[in-house]
Coordinates of C-alpha atoms and ligand atoms in Angstrom, one line a residue:
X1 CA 43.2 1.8 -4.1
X2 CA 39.2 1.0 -4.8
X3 CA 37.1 3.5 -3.2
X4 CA 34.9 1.1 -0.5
X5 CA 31.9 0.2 -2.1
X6 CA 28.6 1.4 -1.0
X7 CA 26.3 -0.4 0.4
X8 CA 23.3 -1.3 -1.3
X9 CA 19.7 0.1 -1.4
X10 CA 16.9 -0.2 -3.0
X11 CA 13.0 0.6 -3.1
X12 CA 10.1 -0.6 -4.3
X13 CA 5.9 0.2 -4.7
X14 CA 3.0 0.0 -5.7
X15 CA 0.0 1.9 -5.9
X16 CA -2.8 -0.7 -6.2
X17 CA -4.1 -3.9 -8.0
X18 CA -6.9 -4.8 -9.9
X19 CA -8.8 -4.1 -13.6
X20 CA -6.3 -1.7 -14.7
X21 CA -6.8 -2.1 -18.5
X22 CA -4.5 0.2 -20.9
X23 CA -7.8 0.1 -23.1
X24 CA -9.3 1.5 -20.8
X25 CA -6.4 4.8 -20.0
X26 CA -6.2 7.8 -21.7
X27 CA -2.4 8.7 -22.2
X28 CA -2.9 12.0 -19.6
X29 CA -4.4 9.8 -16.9
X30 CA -1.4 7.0 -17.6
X31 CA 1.1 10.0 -17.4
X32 CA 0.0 11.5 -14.4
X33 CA 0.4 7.7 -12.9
X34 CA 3.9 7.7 -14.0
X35 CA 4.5 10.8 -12.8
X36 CA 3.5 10.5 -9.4
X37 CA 4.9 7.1 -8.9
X38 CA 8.2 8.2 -10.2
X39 CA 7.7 11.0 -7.6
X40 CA 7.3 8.8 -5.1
X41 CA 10.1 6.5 -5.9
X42 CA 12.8 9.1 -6.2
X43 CA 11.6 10.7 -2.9
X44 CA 12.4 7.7 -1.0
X45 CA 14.9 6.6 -3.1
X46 CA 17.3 9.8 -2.3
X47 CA 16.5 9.6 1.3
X48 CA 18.7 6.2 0.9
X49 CA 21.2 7.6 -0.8
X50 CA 22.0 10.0 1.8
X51 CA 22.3 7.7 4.3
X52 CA 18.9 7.8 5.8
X53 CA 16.6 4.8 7.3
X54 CA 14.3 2.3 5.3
X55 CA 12.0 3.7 8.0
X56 CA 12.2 7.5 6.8
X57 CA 12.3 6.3 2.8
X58 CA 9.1 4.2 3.6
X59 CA 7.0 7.0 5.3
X60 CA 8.2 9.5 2.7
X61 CA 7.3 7.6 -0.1
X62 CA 3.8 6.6 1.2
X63 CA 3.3 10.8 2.2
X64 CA 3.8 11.5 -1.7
X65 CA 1.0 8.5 -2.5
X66 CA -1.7 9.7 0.4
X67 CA -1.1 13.6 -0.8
X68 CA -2.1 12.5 -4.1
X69 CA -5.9 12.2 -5.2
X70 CA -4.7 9.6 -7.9
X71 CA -4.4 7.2 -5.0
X72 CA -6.9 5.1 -2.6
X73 CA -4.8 6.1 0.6
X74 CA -5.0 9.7 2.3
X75 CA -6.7 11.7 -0.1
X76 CA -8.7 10.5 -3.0
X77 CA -9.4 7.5 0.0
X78 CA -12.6 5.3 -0.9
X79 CA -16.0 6.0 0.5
X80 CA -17.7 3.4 3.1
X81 CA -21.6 2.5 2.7
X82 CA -22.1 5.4 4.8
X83 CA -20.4 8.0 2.4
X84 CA -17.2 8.5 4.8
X85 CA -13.6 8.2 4.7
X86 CA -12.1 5.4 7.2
X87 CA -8.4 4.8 6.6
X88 CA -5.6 2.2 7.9
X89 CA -2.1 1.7 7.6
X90 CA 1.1 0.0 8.8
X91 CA 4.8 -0.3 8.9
X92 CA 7.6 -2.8 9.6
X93 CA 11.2 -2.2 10.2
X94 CA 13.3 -5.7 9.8
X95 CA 16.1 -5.2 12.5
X96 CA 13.8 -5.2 15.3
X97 CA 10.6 -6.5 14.1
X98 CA 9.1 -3.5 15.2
X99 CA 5.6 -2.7 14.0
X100 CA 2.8 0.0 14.3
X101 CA -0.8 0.3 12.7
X102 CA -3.6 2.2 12.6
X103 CA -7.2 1.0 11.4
X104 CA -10.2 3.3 10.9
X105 CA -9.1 6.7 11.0
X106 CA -10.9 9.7 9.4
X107 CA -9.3 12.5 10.2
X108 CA -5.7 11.6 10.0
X109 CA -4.2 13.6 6.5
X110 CA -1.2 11.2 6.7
X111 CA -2.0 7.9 8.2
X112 CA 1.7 6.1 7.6
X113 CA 3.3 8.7 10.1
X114 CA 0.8 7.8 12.9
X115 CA 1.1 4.0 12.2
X116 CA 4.9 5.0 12.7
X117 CA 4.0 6.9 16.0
X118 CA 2.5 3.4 17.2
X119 CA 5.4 2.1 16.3
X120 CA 7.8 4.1 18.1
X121 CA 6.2 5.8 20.7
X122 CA 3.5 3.4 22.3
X123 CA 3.6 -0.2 23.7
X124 CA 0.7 -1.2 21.2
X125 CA 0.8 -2.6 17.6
X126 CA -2.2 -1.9 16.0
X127 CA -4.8 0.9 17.6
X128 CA -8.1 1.6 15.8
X129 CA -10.9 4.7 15.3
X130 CA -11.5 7.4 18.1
X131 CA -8.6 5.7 20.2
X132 CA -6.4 6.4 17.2
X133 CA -7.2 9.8 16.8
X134 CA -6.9 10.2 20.7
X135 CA -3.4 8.8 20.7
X136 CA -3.0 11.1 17.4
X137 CA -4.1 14.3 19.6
X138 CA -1.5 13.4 22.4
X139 CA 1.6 13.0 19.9
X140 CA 0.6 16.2 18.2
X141 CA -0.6 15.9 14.9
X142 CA -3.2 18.3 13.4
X143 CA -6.2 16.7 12.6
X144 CA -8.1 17.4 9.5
X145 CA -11.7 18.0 8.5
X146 CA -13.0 14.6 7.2
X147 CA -13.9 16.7 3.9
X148 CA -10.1 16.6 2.8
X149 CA -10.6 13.2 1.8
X150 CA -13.6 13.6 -0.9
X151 CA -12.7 13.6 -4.5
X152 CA -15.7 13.4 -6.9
X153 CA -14.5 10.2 -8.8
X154 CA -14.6 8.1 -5.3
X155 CA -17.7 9.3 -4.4
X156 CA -19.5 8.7 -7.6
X157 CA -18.1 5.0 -7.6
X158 CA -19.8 4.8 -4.2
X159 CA -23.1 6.0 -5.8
X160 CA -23.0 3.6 -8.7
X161 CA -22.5 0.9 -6.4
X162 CA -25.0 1.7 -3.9
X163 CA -27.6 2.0 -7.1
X164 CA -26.8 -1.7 -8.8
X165 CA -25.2 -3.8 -5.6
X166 CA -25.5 -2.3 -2.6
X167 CA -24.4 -5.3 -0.9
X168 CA -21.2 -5.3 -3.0
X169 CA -17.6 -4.7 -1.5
X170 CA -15.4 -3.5 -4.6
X171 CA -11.5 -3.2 -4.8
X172 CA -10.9 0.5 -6.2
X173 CA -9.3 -0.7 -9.5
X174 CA -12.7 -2.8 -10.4
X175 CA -14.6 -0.5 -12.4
X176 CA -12.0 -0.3 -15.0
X177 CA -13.1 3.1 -16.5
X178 CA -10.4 5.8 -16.7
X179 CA -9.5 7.1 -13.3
X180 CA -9.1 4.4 -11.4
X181 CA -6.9 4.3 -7.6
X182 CA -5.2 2.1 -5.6
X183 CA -4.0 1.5 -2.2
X184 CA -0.4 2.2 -1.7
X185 CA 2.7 0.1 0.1
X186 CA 6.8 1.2 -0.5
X187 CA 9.2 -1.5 0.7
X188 CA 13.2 -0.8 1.4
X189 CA 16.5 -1.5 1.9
X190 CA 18.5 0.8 3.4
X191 CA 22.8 1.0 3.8
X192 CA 22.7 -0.6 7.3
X193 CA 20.5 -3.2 5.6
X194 CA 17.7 -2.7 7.5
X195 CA 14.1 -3.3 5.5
X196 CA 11.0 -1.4 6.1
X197 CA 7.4 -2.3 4.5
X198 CA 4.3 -0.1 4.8
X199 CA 1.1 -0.1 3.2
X200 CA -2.0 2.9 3.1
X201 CA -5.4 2.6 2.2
X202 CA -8.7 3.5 2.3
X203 CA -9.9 0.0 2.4
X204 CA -12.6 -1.2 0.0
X205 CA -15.7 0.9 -1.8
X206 CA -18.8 0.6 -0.2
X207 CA -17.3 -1.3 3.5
X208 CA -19.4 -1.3 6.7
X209 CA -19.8 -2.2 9.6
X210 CA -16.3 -1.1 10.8
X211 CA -15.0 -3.4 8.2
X212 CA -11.2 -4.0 8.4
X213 CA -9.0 -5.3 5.7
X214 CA -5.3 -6.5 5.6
X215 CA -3.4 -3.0 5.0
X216 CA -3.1 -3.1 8.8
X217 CA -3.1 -6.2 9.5
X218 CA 1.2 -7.0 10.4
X219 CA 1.2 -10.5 8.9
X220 CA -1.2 -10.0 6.3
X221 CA -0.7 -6.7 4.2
X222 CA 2.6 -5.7 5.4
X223 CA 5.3 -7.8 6.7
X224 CA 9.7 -7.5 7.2
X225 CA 12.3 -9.4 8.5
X226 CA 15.9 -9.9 7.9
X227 CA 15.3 -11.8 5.0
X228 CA 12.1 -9.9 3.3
X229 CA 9.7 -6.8 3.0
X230 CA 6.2 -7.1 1.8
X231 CA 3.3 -4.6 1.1
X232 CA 0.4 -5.5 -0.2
X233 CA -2.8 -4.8 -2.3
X234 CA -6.2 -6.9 -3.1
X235 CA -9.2 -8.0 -1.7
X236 CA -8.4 -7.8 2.1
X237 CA -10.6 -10.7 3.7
X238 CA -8.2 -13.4 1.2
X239 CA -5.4 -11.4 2.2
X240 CA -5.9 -12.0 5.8
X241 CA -7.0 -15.4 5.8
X242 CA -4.2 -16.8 3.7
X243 CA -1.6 -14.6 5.8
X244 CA -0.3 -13.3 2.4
X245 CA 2.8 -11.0 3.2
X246 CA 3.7 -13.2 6.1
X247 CA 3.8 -16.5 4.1
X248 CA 6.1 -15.1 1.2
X249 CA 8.7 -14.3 4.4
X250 CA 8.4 -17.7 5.8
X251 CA 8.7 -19.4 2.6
X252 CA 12.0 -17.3 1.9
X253 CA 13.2 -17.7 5.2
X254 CA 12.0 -21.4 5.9
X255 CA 12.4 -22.8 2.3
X256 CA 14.5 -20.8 0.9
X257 CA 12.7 -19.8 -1.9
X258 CA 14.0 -16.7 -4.0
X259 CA 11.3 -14.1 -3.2
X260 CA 9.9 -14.0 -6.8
X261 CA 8.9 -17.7 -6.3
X262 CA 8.0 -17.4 -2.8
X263 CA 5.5 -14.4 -4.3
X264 CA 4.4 -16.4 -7.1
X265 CA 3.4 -19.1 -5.0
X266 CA 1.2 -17.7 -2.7
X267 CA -0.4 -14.7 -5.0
X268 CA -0.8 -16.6 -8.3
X269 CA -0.9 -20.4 -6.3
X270 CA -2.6 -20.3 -2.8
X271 CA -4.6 -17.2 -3.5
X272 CA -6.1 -18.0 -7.0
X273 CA -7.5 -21.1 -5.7
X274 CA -9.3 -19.0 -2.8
X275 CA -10.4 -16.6 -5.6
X276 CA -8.9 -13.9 -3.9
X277 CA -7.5 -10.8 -6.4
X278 CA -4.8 -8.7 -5.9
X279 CA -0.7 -8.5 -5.7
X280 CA 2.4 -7.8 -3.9
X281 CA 5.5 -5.9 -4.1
X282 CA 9.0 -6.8 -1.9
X283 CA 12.5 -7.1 -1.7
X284 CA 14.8 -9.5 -0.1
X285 CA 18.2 -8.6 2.0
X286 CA 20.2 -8.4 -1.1
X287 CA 18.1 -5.7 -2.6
X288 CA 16.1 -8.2 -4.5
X289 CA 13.3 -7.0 -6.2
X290 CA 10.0 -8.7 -6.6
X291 CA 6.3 -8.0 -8.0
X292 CA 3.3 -10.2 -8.3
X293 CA 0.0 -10.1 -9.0
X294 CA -3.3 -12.2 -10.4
X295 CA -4.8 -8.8 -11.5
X296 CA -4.6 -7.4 -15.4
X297 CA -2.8 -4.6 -14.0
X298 CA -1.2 -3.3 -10.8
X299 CA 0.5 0.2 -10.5
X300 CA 4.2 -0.8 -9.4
X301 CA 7.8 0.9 -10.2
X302 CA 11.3 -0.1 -8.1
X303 CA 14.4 1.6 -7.7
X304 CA 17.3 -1.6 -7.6
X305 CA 20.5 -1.7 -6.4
X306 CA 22.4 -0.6 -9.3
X307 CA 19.7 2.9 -9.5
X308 CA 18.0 1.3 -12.5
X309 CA 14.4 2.8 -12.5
X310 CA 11.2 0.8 -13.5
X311 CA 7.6 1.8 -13.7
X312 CA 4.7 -0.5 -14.7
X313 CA 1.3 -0.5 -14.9
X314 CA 0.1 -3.6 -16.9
X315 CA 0.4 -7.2 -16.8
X316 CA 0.8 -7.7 -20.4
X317 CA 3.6 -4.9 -21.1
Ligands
LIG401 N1 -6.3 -4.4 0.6 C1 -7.2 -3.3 0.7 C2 -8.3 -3.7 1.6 O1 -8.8 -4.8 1.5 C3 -7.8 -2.8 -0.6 C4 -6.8 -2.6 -1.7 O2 -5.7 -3.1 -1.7 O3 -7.2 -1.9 -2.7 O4 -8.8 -2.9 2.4

């Protein structure tokens, strides 16, 4: 008799978009990219395997991308005009179109688990700054002195900024150099079938005024249903307006687009023609994998249904 299959799972990330350029790389810095996004892959990737949630694969994943400094999320977060460290994330499980955010934050080491604590224990989607950190206090987690967050590289991107544009918003990947971060997002499919997208940032160098992008925006940077997962990375204000992770899920659900078109469409269509830079990762109900971007290079790697592994960095490979 055949043993009964197993059902299916799969994972994907990414770990930002923008002017990644291999000419730019040295091999140690590209390693250490591999390296922690295979990390990161195979830490949510096993929690499937075992049985475990989208949900738990999700926030484990992201935990490995905000504890590394290679990352725009957690630590190694951008800086604001100001010189500080204001975070946002969110999460979306399929089944129950659940969702929990968090915009704002500074002294939250792991800002995925508190979106999740939105999520599960409150009757709000999205909660933002001090009240965050209250609602943090109350669920008992440990909050952390805002210095966590510094790494030397963000904060001499800030000062370069601040000395030729200091009106200028930038996307961490932009200044192509060699140590370049990204915001982070895991999408997956779990053996009940259940997706879950999340997404982790620090937002954009040199932000003020409270400014908000689309990482926690439910719609815009992170989206699942039954049919599709999204996370996503880029300039923020396009990402909002054209309703990016959002419109990939209705096109797939609506039109029926495979998600690979539905992506294509609206990162390399709708969004080009509002100028607006950046990319996607996702996966579909059948495991599915999909990445786009408009970018030279977006950090990315999956984990598909048959445990093939792939890790990217690129857009010409
Ligand atoms: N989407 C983020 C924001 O606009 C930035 C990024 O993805 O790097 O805040």
């Amino acid at each position: 008799m055949d043993k009964p299959s197993k059902a299916k799972t799969a994972i994907v990330i990414h770990g930002g978009a923008g002017t990644i350029l291999k000419s730019k790389m040295t091999p140690e810095i590209e390693q250490a990219y591999i390296e922690a996004l295979k990390h990161a892959l195979k830490t949510g990737h096993a929690i499937l395997e075992q049985g475990g949630s989208s949900t738990d694969a999700v926030k484990a994943t992201i935990v490995t991308m905000e504890d590394s400094p290679l990352f725009n999320a957690g630590k190694g977060a951008v800086f604001t005009h100001e010189g500080k460290n204001e975070l946002d994330a969110s999460i979306m499980v399929s089944d129950d179109l659940s969702a929990g955010a968090v915009a704002g934050v500074s002294h939250i080491k792991n800002p995925i688990l508190l979106a999740d604590k939105v999520r599960t224990d409150s009757k709000h989607v999205l909660m933002a700054r001090e009240g965050a950190e209250e609602f943090a206090k109350e669920q008992d987690f440990e909050l952390v002195d805002p210095k966590y967050f510094f790494t030397q590289n963000r904060w001499d991107q800030l000062q370069k900024i601040l000395k030729e544009d200091p009106d200028k918003m930038q996307l961490s990947e932009d200044e192509a150099k060699n140590s370049k971060f990204g915001t982070v997002g895991a999408v997956a499919l779990d053996q009940a079938g259940v997706i879950t997208a999340g997404t982790s940032t620090g937002g954009m160098t040199n932000k003020r005024y409270a400014r908000i992008g689309d990482s926690p925006i439910i719609g815009a940077g992170t989206y699942a249903n039954s049919h599709c997962g999204i996370s996503a990375t880029g300039h923020g204000e396009y990402f909002i307006r054209a309703a990016v992770a959002y419109d990939i899920c209705a096109l797939v659900e609506y039109k029926g687009e495979s998600i690979q078109n539905a992506a294509d469409i609206v990162i390399n269509g709708k969004l080009v023609k509002m100028g607006g830079d950046g990319g996607v990762v996702g996966l579909d109900k059948d495991g599915n994998i999909m990445m786009s971007f408009n970018t030279p290079g977006m950090y990315r790697g999956s984990i598909d249904v048959d445990g093939n592994i792939t890790i990217e960095i690129y857009q010409d490979k």
